[in-house]
XYZ file of C-alpha atoms in Angstrom:
697
model
C -104.799 155.949 -12.424
C -106.850 152.779 -12.647
C -110.450 152.903 -13.682
C -112.660 150.747 -11.524
C -114.559 147.884 -13.306
C -118.189 147.162 -12.880
C -117.300 144.320 -10.599
C -115.598 146.709 -8.269
C -118.658 148.924 -8.090
C -120.406 148.607 -4.737
C -123.784 148.929 -6.347
C -123.046 146.167 -8.740
C -121.796 143.950 -5.958
C -125.005 144.662 -4.077
C -127.113 143.469 -7.038
C -125.098 140.188 -7.641
C -126.969 137.052 -6.609
C -125.440 133.758 -5.893
C -125.533 131.371 -8.957
C -126.976 127.922 -8.282
C -125.752 125.193 -10.654
C -128.449 122.821 -11.902
C -128.160 119.330 -10.487
C -127.441 116.335 -12.814
C -130.044 113.619 -12.299
C -128.524 110.248 -11.564
C -125.104 111.668 -11.005
C -123.034 109.249 -8.994
C -119.911 109.487 -7.124
C -116.738 107.762 -8.369
C -117.444 104.594 -6.407
C -120.813 104.155 -8.004
C -119.373 104.711 -11.469
C -116.840 101.945 -10.839
C -119.619 99.501 -9.888
C -121.547 100.283 -13.044
C -118.481 99.755 -15.238
C -117.772 96.487 -13.480
C -121.344 95.274 -14.009
C -121.188 96.221 -17.716
C -117.872 94.410 -18.096
C -119.350 91.317 -16.477
C -122.310 91.331 -18.889
C -119.979 91.707 -21.887
C -117.807 88.929 -20.595
C -120.808 86.672 -20.162
C -122.039 87.439 -23.689
C -118.565 86.782 -25.059
C -118.369 83.540 -23.151
C -121.752 82.521 -24.504
C -120.640 83.303 -28.074
C -117.365 81.450 -27.578
C -119.215 78.549 -26.016
C -121.631 78.423 -28.949
C -118.732 78.579 -31.394
C -116.911 75.885 -29.443
C -120.023 73.703 -29.486
C -120.432 74.143 -33.235
C -116.702 73.550 -33.702
C -116.998 70.399 -31.613
C -120.000 69.381 -33.698
C -117.891 69.999 -36.803
C -115.114 67.761 -35.479
C -117.582 65.070 -34.422
C -119.292 65.276 -37.825
C -115.996 64.743 -39.606
C -115.114 61.791 -37.385
C -118.538 60.174 -37.665
C -118.711 60.732 -41.434
C -115.118 59.822 -42.237
C -115.107 58.262 -45.720
C -118.648 59.533 -46.301
C -120.295 62.560 -47.821
C -121.289 65.019 -45.084
C -124.970 65.651 -44.230
C -126.570 68.397 -46.270
C -124.415 67.664 -49.347
C -126.059 66.358 -52.506
C -124.887 65.760 -56.051
C -127.161 67.056 -58.768
C -129.213 63.980 -59.634
C -127.795 61.762 -56.841
C -128.795 61.523 -53.159
C -125.335 61.651 -51.570
C -125.626 62.998 -47.996
C -124.357 60.712 -45.284
C -123.466 57.913 -47.699
C -120.134 56.199 -48.283
C -117.962 57.248 -51.200
C -118.263 53.733 -52.651
C -122.072 53.861 -52.679
C -122.132 57.398 -54.042
C -119.624 56.461 -56.743
C -121.834 53.522 -57.769
C -124.850 55.840 -58.151
C -122.777 58.447 -60.009
C -121.508 55.697 -62.341
C -125.055 54.582 -63.096
C -126.208 58.143 -63.687
C -123.176 58.923 -65.849
C -123.634 55.756 -67.915
C -127.237 56.743 -68.569
C -126.436 60.373 -69.415
C -123.568 59.364 -71.716
C -125.795 56.972 -73.678
C -129.339 58.362 -73.538
C -130.185 60.488 -76.603
C -130.511 64.266 -76.317
C -133.972 65.099 -77.605
C -135.495 68.362 -78.832
C -138.503 69.620 -80.735
C -138.530 72.533 -83.148
C -142.003 73.307 -84.427
C -143.439 69.992 -85.594
C -140.048 68.323 -86.001
C -138.630 65.957 -83.368
C -134.842 66.032 -83.187
C -132.382 63.688 -81.521
C -128.629 63.307 -81.165
C -126.433 60.740 -79.446
C -124.376 62.194 -76.563
C -121.219 60.727 -78.076
C -121.658 63.161 -80.975
C -120.827 66.049 -78.624
C -118.194 63.942 -76.778
C -120.199 64.133 -73.534
C -118.176 62.835 -70.590
C -119.052 62.789 -66.894
C -115.925 62.823 -64.731
C -117.118 60.411 -62.075
C -114.023 60.674 -59.920
C -114.003 64.492 -59.920
C -117.718 64.614 -59.066
C -117.399 62.261 -56.087
C -114.212 64.004 -54.974
C -116.003 67.383 -54.965
C -118.867 65.933 -52.902
C -116.416 64.362 -50.476
C -114.540 67.661 -50.049
C -117.668 69.794 -49.630
C -117.965 71.095 -46.054
C -114.444 70.009 -45.179
C -112.683 73.354 -45.535
C -109.396 73.749 -43.670
C -110.548 77.202 -42.592
C -112.246 76.699 -39.165
C -114.649 79.593 -39.688
C -115.685 78.284 -43.105
C -116.052 74.751 -41.748
C -118.213 75.908 -38.820
C -120.275 78.122 -41.101
C -120.883 75.160 -43.400
C -122.175 73.031 -40.512
C -124.690 75.746 -39.632
C -125.844 76.647 -43.149
C -126.247 73.001 -44.207
C -128.841 72.589 -41.436
C -131.081 75.061 -43.264
C -130.107 74.708 -46.919
C -128.507 71.762 -48.702
C -125.353 72.341 -50.746
C -125.634 70.833 -54.231
C -122.601 69.661 -56.200
C -122.812 69.889 -59.981
C -121.783 66.932 -62.131
C -118.284 67.402 -63.556
C -119.385 67.501 -67.191
C -117.308 68.056 -70.313
C -118.322 68.245 -73.967
C -117.088 69.522 -77.314
C -118.448 73.023 -77.921
C -117.585 72.812 -81.610
C -119.594 69.613 -81.847
C -122.539 71.375 -80.184
C -122.409 73.973 -82.947
C -122.332 71.147 -85.473
C -125.432 69.571 -83.913
C -127.291 72.865 -84.183
C -126.118 73.141 -87.799
C -127.599 69.726 -88.501
C -130.862 70.527 -86.759
C -131.142 73.792 -88.640
C -130.625 71.907 -91.885
C -133.622 69.717 -90.976
C -135.906 72.478 -89.744
C -134.974 75.722 -91.475
C -137.197 76.604 -94.387
C -135.895 78.878 -97.100
C -132.800 79.933 -95.156
C -129.565 79.772 -97.080
C -126.193 80.994 -95.915
C -123.946 82.707 -98.374
C -121.249 80.380 -99.627
C -118.621 79.777 -102.277
C -118.258 76.577 -104.284
C -115.191 75.679 -106.296
C -115.051 73.783 -109.576
C -111.319 73.549 -110.052
C -110.218 77.170 -110.459
C -113.774 78.420 -111.107
C -115.562 80.238 -108.244
C -119.338 79.773 -107.881
C -121.267 82.198 -105.643
C -124.147 80.937 -103.486
C -126.324 83.950 -102.598
C -127.607 84.211 -98.992
C -131.381 84.112 -98.416
C -133.536 84.652 -95.270
C -136.254 82.263 -94.109
C -137.742 80.654 -91.005
C -136.065 78.211 -88.691
C -134.357 77.570 -85.371
C -133.209 80.662 -83.490
C -129.619 79.719 -82.856
C -128.604 81.605 -79.648
C -131.618 80.389 -77.663
C -131.279 76.891 -79.115
C -127.624 76.760 -78.105
C -128.400 77.829 -74.535
C -131.157 75.228 -74.132
C -129.090 72.414 -75.630
C -126.112 73.211 -73.377
C -128.420 73.284 -70.334
C -129.747 69.843 -71.316
C -126.232 68.466 -71.780
C -125.172 69.683 -68.324
C -128.377 68.529 -66.601
C -128.730 65.165 -64.827
C -132.259 64.894 -66.205
C -133.254 64.053 -69.746
C -136.408 65.563 -71.209
C -137.297 66.831 -74.647
C -136.460 70.530 -74.934
C -138.330 72.967 -77.149
C -136.267 75.063 -79.537
C -137.648 78.461 -80.559
C -138.515 78.855 -84.237
C -138.813 82.203 -86.002
C -137.470 84.316 -88.836
C -133.825 83.590 -89.481
C -131.565 85.996 -91.300
C -128.379 84.798 -93.028
C -125.269 85.471 -90.993
C -123.506 87.220 -93.890
C -124.688 89.605 -96.610
C -124.516 89.303 -100.377
C -121.927 92.086 -100.386
C -119.652 90.058 -98.091
C -120.010 86.958 -100.259
C -119.267 88.854 -103.487
C -116.207 90.471 -101.907
C -114.883 87.074 -100.834
C -115.569 85.658 -104.305
C -113.496 88.435 -105.871
C -110.648 87.600 -103.514
C -110.925 83.875 -104.306
C -110.719 84.616 -108.037
C -107.516 86.576 -107.491
C -106.051 83.688 -105.484
C -106.862 81.243 -108.284
C -105.671 83.472 -111.111
C -102.239 81.802 -111.197
C -100.242 78.946 -109.676
C -97.868 78.881 -106.694
C -94.212 77.868 -106.587
C -93.160 76.211 -103.331
C -89.525 75.840 -102.335
C -88.483 74.062 -99.162
C -85.941 75.810 -96.982
C -83.490 73.135 -95.778
C -81.989 75.549 -93.266
C -85.266 76.225 -91.421
C -87.028 73.618 -89.300
C -89.866 74.090 -86.853
C -91.678 71.834 -84.419
C -95.337 71.087 -84.938
C -98.092 71.908 -82.461
C -98.088 68.371 -81.056
C -94.364 67.736 -81.163
C -91.333 68.899 -79.274
C -88.612 68.159 -81.763
C -86.190 65.236 -81.728
C -85.441 63.787 -78.316
C -81.990 62.948 -77.060
C -82.514 59.340 -78.148
C -84.083 60.059 -81.553
C -81.738 60.628 -84.453
C -82.396 63.899 -86.300
C -83.756 63.640 -89.809
C -81.337 64.122 -92.653
C -81.856 67.619 -94.064
C -82.703 67.251 -97.773
C -81.566 69.531 -100.508
C -83.889 72.385 -101.430
C -86.835 71.121 -103.519
C -89.137 73.229 -105.700
C -92.636 72.215 -106.842
C -95.541 74.060 -108.468
C -99.195 73.945 -107.424
C -101.633 74.752 -110.214
C -104.766 76.903 -109.630
C -107.047 73.861 -110.137
C -105.230 72.033 -107.322
C -105.556 75.034 -105.030
C -109.263 75.394 -105.873
C -109.988 71.803 -104.857
C -108.504 72.515 -101.421
C -110.236 75.872 -100.836
C -113.408 76.317 -98.822
C -115.560 79.164 -97.494
C -116.589 79.132 -93.845
C -119.062 81.305 -91.938
C -117.870 82.254 -88.459
C -120.239 84.430 -86.508
C -121.236 87.259 -88.837
C -118.252 86.905 -91.154
C -117.366 84.626 -94.059
C -113.758 83.633 -94.676
C -111.612 81.496 -96.945
C -109.695 78.523 -95.587
C -107.245 76.036 -97.086
C -107.981 72.417 -96.168
C -104.427 71.255 -95.603
C -105.224 67.534 -95.882
C -106.838 68.120 -99.269
C -103.898 70.285 -100.308
C -101.491 67.438 -99.491
C -103.683 65.058 -101.525
C -103.756 67.460 -104.467
C -99.968 67.796 -104.358
C -99.667 63.997 -104.581
C -96.163 62.859 -105.486
C -94.857 66.410 -105.053
C -95.846 66.304 -101.390
C -94.127 62.926 -100.992
C -91.031 64.423 -102.599
C -90.995 67.165 -99.959
C -91.539 64.802 -97.022
C -89.234 62.527 -95.029
C -91.387 60.322 -92.738
C -90.430 59.730 -89.110
C -89.366 56.200 -88.200
C -90.252 54.546 -84.906
C -87.674 52.726 -82.867
C -87.569 49.038 -83.783
C -86.086 45.786 -82.499
C -83.593 43.534 -84.255
C -83.150 39.890 -83.263
C -79.497 38.931 -83.584
C -78.307 35.472 -84.701
C -77.575 34.560 -81.051
C -81.274 35.270 -80.196
C -80.509 38.455 -78.272
C -82.287 41.694 -79.131
C -80.979 45.170 -79.875
C -82.897 48.429 -80.262
C -82.823 50.080 -83.678
C -82.919 53.845 -82.916
C -85.824 56.020 -84.003
C -85.397 58.770 -86.556
C -87.208 62.102 -86.782
C -88.886 63.096 -90.038
C -89.511 66.318 -91.940
C -92.492 67.646 -93.857
C -93.431 71.016 -95.337
C -95.497 73.246 -93.076
C -98.856 73.029 -94.858
C -100.472 75.612 -92.607
C -97.784 78.136 -93.468
C -98.225 77.288 -97.158
C -101.991 77.739 -96.796
C -101.549 81.149 -95.168
C -99.215 82.199 -97.985
C -101.754 81.086 -100.613
C -104.493 83.116 -98.909
C -102.099 86.084 -98.853
C -101.614 85.639 -102.641
C -97.850 85.132 -102.368
C -96.985 83.337 -105.596
C -93.536 82.209 -104.480
C -93.548 80.450 -101.136
C -90.486 79.410 -99.179
C -91.733 76.749 -96.799
C -89.964 75.777 -93.587
C -89.782 72.075 -92.765
C -91.720 70.776 -89.788
C -89.978 68.192 -87.595
C -91.948 64.948 -87.239
C -91.249 63.132 -83.996
C -91.832 59.339 -84.032
C -94.627 58.023 -81.863
C -92.277 55.486 -80.251
C -88.751 56.773 -79.815
C -85.525 55.082 -78.790
C -85.977 55.958 -75.122
C -89.355 54.211 -75.091
C -87.914 51.088 -76.757
C -84.955 50.889 -74.385
C -87.192 51.352 -71.339
C -89.054 48.120 -72.192
C -85.991 45.982 -71.473
C -86.547 43.557 -74.361
C -83.195 41.796 -74.464
C -83.546 38.012 -74.754
C -85.459 35.018 -76.077
C -88.309 33.949 -73.809
C -90.244 31.239 -75.666
C -91.464 30.057 -79.053
C -93.586 27.406 -80.691
C -93.651 25.803 -84.135
C -96.477 23.994 -85.906
C -96.388 22.306 -89.318
C -98.658 22.026 -92.346
C -98.562 20.699 -95.942
C -97.400 23.169 -98.533
C -99.411 25.417 -100.709
C -103.050 24.832 -99.676
C -105.330 27.934 -99.523
C -105.259 27.808 -95.717
C -101.473 28.373 -95.855
C -102.094 31.730 -97.554
C -104.209 32.730 -94.567
C -101.613 31.493 -92.079
C -98.894 33.563 -93.742
C -101.135 36.622 -94.021
C -102.022 36.473 -90.329
C -98.355 35.983 -89.462
C -97.483 39.205 -91.300
C -100.002 41.100 -89.183
C -98.619 39.607 -85.951
C -94.920 40.011 -86.727
C -93.330 42.841 -84.752
C -96.158 43.302 -82.241
C -94.891 44.943 -79.046
C -96.681 44.665 -75.692
C -95.873 46.970 -72.824
C -96.062 45.544 -69.279
C -99.688 44.837 -68.422
C -100.863 45.001 -72.051
C -103.103 42.249 -73.468
C -102.488 40.570 -76.825
C -105.732 39.983 -78.731
C -105.310 37.910 -81.880
C -108.536 39.285 -83.370
C -107.424 42.865 -82.733
C -103.956 42.280 -84.181
C -104.958 40.200 -87.213
C -108.264 41.978 -87.801
C -111.205 40.922 -89.955
C -110.572 37.980 -92.275
C -111.807 39.480 -95.538
C -110.789 39.208 -99.159
C -109.888 42.907 -99.184
C -107.332 42.249 -96.429
C -105.670 39.380 -98.260
C -107.526 36.351 -96.861
C -108.927 33.546 -99.033
C -111.643 30.921 -98.617
C -110.395 27.722 -96.987
C -111.836 24.848 -94.905
C -113.146 25.613 -91.426
C -114.986 23.554 -88.824
C -118.036 25.567 -87.830
C -121.284 24.744 -86.054
C -120.536 21.043 -85.932
C -119.508 20.528 -89.551
C -116.843 21.267 -92.137
C -117.383 24.161 -94.528
C -115.360 26.968 -96.136
C -114.886 30.588 -95.144
C -112.390 33.412 -95.542
C -109.576 32.971 -93.076
C -109.682 29.196 -92.741
C -106.351 28.150 -91.226
C -105.925 31.166 -88.906
C -106.668 28.847 -85.993
C -103.304 27.187 -86.653
C -101.513 30.458 -85.989
C -103.777 30.920 -82.947
C -102.580 27.555 -81.621
C -98.967 28.463 -82.385
C -99.297 31.808 -80.595
C -101.122 30.246 -77.645
C -98.357 27.714 -77.093
C -95.615 30.356 -77.335
C -97.393 32.419 -74.661
C -98.127 29.281 -72.608
C -94.488 28.246 -72.529
C -93.451 31.852 -71.863
C -95.390 31.699 -68.605
C -97.687 34.568 -69.580
C -101.210 34.871 -68.211
C -103.797 33.257 -70.488
C -106.787 35.618 -70.450
C -109.144 33.737 -72.764
C -108.827 30.836 -75.172
C -110.863 27.914 -76.453
C -109.580 24.685 -78.023
C -111.226 23.235 -81.128
C -114.510 21.358 -80.814
C -112.918 18.224 -82.299
C -109.328 17.048 -81.964
C -106.912 17.599 -84.860
C -103.740 15.577 -84.380
C -101.553 18.294 -85.926
C -101.934 20.197 -82.626
C -100.923 19.304 -79.045
C -103.989 17.683 -77.500
C -105.980 20.284 -75.439
C -103.020 22.714 -75.528
C -104.317 24.575 -78.565
C -106.724 27.365 -79.539
C -109.255 28.249 -82.180
C -110.583 31.689 -83.159
C -113.516 33.110 -85.091
C -113.654 36.821 -85.837
C -115.048 38.760 -84.044
C -116.742 36.521 -81.450
C -114.112 33.982 -80.447
C -110.687 35.358 -79.549
C -107.323 34.337 -78.145
C -106.033 36.738 -75.502
C -102.974 36.610 -73.290
C -101.455 39.230 -71.020
C -97.878 40.422 -70.681
C -97.836 40.121 -66.900
C -94.058 40.555 -66.711
C -92.225 43.718 -65.679
C -90.656 44.070 -69.130
C -91.891 44.646 -72.641
C -92.581 41.789 -75.056
C -91.754 41.507 -78.764
C -93.712 38.947 -80.824
C -92.078 37.678 -84.016
C -93.666 35.460 -86.670
C -91.427 33.344 -88.925
C -92.735 31.008 -91.624
C -91.873 28.971 -94.701
C -93.889 26.697 -96.998
C -94.496 24.048 -94.321
C -93.830 25.605 -90.893
C -95.023 28.561 -88.819
C -93.192 29.765 -85.685
C -94.183 32.396 -83.141
C -91.277 33.581 -80.990
C -91.533 35.852 -77.948
C -88.689 38.072 -76.741
C -88.431 40.116 -73.571
C -86.967 39.034 -70.228
C -87.538 35.582 -68.744
C -87.240 37.044 -65.227
C -85.969 33.602 -64.204
C -89.256 31.819 -64.934
C -89.243 28.075 -65.626
C -92.372 26.519 -67.161
C -93.255 22.811 -67.081
C -96.185 20.668 -68.179
C -97.423 18.112 -65.654
C -100.353 15.714 -65.311
C -100.504 15.426 -61.556
C -98.744 12.051 -61.543
C -95.437 11.700 -59.670
C -92.434 11.986 -61.959
C -94.271 13.346 -65.012
C -92.917 16.803 -65.740
C -91.764 17.989 -69.162
C -90.836 21.197 -70.890
C -90.271 23.515 -72.327
C -91.593 21.982 -75.574
C -91.241 24.394 -78.484
C -92.547 22.205 -81.341
C -95.581 19.983 -81.976
C -93.149 17.154 -82.683
C -91.556 17.407 -79.234
C -92.316 14.423 -77.000
C -93.311 13.228 -74.510
C -96.466 14.933 -73.165
C -97.689 14.954 -69.580
C -101.482 14.834 -69.881
C -104.322 12.738 -68.508
C -106.785 11.366 -71.054
C -109.776 10.818 -68.806
C -112.248 9.529 -71.420
C -112.090 8.347 -75.028
C -115.164 8.192 -77.257
C -114.582 5.998 -80.296
C -115.619 7.131 -83.760
C -119.170 6.387 -84.853
C -120.254 5.646 -88.400
C -123.070 7.737 -89.834
C -124.778 6.563 -93.017
C -126.567 9.346 -94.885
C -129.095 8.412 -97.599
C -128.438 10.615 -100.594
C -132.069 11.797 -100.735
C -131.533 13.267 -97.238
C -128.021 14.617 -97.799
C -127.495 18.370 -97.488
C -124.880 20.454 -99.267
C -122.770 20.196 -96.116
C -123.034 16.398 -96.154
C -122.223 16.233 -99.884
C -120.313 19.425 -100.808
C -118.714 17.837 -103.893
C -121.893 16.263 -105.354
C -120.817 12.663 -104.718
C -124.400 11.424 -104.613
C -124.824 12.128 -108.319
C -122.159 9.509 -109.103
C -123.350 6.769 -106.729
C -125.192 3.704 -107.980
C -128.322 2.687 -106.072
C -127.293 1.448 -102.635
C -123.617 2.223 -103.262
C -121.732 3.567 -100.218
C -118.895 6.096 -100.204
C -117.056 7.576 -97.188
C -116.884 11.367 -97.530
C -115.556 12.422 -94.093
C -113.176 10.796 -91.652
C -114.275 10.768 -88.052
C -112.477 12.057 -84.961
C -112.436 10.425 -81.545
C -113.799 12.368 -78.600
C -111.600 12.922 -75.525
C -111.735 14.407 -72.043
C -108.243 15.724 -71.222
C -106.584 17.485 -68.300
C -103.079 18.783 -67.650
C -101.285 21.396 -65.540
C -98.932 24.284 -66.212
C -96.378 24.781 -63.434
C -94.541 28.125 -63.331
C -91.571 28.538 -61.015
C -90.169 31.997 -60.279
C -87.035 32.787 -58.278
C -87.843 33.115 -54.580
C -91.486 32.045 -54.990
C -93.474 28.855 -54.616
C -94.440 27.151 -57.903
C -97.788 28.211 -59.344
C -99.945 25.363 -60.689
C -102.710 25.989 -63.256
C -105.115 23.275 -64.344
C -106.344 23.065 -67.951
C -109.249 20.824 -68.983
C -111.021 20.267 -72.286
C -113.712 17.946 -73.641
C -113.425 17.126 -77.353
C -116.586 16.045 -79.144
C -116.659 12.894 -81.256
C -117.117 13.481 -84.999
C -118.426 10.463 -86.950
C -117.213 8.870 -90.178
C -119.719 10.007 -92.794
C -120.875 7.593 -95.524
C -123.214 8.566 -98.341
C -125.642 5.871 -99.576
C -126.879 5.993 -103.191
C -130.606 6.325 -103.851
C -132.117 2.836 -104.431
C -134.020 2.110 -107.634
C -137.772 1.798 -107.502
C -138.770 -1.925 -107.903
C -140.942 -2.890 -110.951
C -144.705 -2.604 -110.441
C -146.571 -5.726 -109.199
C -149.729 -6.857 -111.072
C -152.513 -8.616 -109.157
C -155.468 -10.296 -110.891
C -158.681 -10.785 -108.924
C -161.799 -11.997 -110.777
C -162.776 -10.264 -113.974
C -160.830 -7.100 -113.183
C -157.136 -6.503 -112.713
C -155.329 -3.531 -111.088
C -151.708 -2.587 -111.120
C -150.133 -0.645 -108.215
C -146.515 0.136 -107.469
C -145.030 -1.123 -104.230
C -143.864 1.794 -102.025
C -140.180 1.814 -101.107
C -138.475 3.705 -98.262
C -134.811 4.650 -98.161
C -132.872 3.429 -95.149
C -132.686 6.073 -92.410
C -129.420 7.535 -91.108
C -127.744 4.975 -88.890
C -124.971 5.339 -86.385
C -122.822 2.989 -84.386
C -121.723 4.251 -80.971
C -118.924 2.315 -79.272
C -117.531 4.161 -76.223
C -114.385 3.338 -74.270
C -112.974 4.907 -71.124
C -109.281 5.033 -70.459
C -108.103 3.257 -67.360
């Protein structure tokens, strides 16, 4: 039987009322909803198109900007200290160069309390990388990422992008500068330290005081170094505590005393070799060093003490071994343990060809390893041998292609005068000089200062219009010899100057004089091969020979007249010459009264031996000349190159000293009752000169 539910009850059905659903305001039919969606889609599309259009416009502006500013720094880009936007790289580089030159030379200035401080930028090895700075400015805003490039165009319209100078400096040197400034300013501050008197250890107790506050000073100095502006910075001054305590110093002193309580025995290990931090071991073209037998030496405590030092690093104090001082202290023992490396060399064979003498690696004890063993108190030290690689190895020498004779020149001189000593000394400095392609030979750089300490002696020189003596007199002869060898080799003459007056021991106008350090002879190896310069001499001759590769060059001397072409001439005695003597100035005679003679006029005191009015010639004169000639260089497949050389020699007079005349006897004149006696004044003859001048046809 089924029980009826309430819904089936007639009474309940009678009470049920129809339910009316609430209406939804704005409800649309499906067609309306479609229209709304379409309108919304259209709006979104329009917004998207506007955004894309804006992006496209900015992208187009980016492209146009890059085209318009090709080779220039983009707008809105500046270099710290340089207005760079919209300017060419060349102009920006010029401004960066000027700024960098100023920053690299202008002193860094500071003030600590009442003390003004200053340091040269070179002390901290300040360098401005001009190329990197300009390159960074040129690249700014030119990202390969389109979004980044477009974003840069927009942001640079509101805020400029600034490029920092590419600055480098030595941080250790900065610490050294602060050390120096603290030494000037700090009052009463003393760092703990150890001093060594042989094997005796002396303790320096630390002590606080007032002075420069280091961390803040470091930050301000670094900011000044990196800034494009120079102004005096203020360094904070206050109480300064020592970096290390007395306890630390005493503990280190106890350790140092243990280290110096006995000597150290060092034995080289011939079976162990290592490469140094700046070497890579023997190359394929460098012969290995011969391994020596094991060698044993002893270092005494006093030697070790003279190479020890204490160093404060941060808040700690430590012992170090100064390896250079240790090598010095070891002296002959260190030499015994060392086999030096040998550079590749060149040998000239009897047939004037050149062969390369191979380089050889060297060996030396590893001083750092020995130092570490000493600090570790190891009394017996077995030291490995460090391989020393030559600076110029066989591969380098062979790559230069120095194979044959190129040119030479010989000049002559009487034997045994002091000037010959200088000629030979200079020749020893020049002999073996090697120039790589493009390298310039400077006689002053190669020969160096003409001083007694470097083997030069006093000898005659012609200086400032007169003859005198100076160290290095005669070096101009080797300058002339070298100049002619380079001239006939067809090398570029960079700078040279003939003598003021003509000396007939040299080829007229084809010669050179030097005066250290102002007046130099320079020539350039403008060939594609290396050059070897050899100097050969005997008692009466000096020869400079150049080896390399002729590259087919032929060198001639000409004077511009048809048919006059000579060369090569490899000796002052070689004839004939092809020159034009444009003007000749004959020798004058200059008479110098002894009472007016200077020490230059009368260096040997001749006037003291001359009778009144007596004449004596003390200097031979030299004619003056105006000379021109040409060097003609012919290379395979090229037109001849003609170079004109011209020089004007001054005339130098014959010099004659005239003895001082005697005073005449006094003349007495009687007039009336009185008589007076007065000497007659005499005047020495003035300097006189005779000036005949002739001009060559």
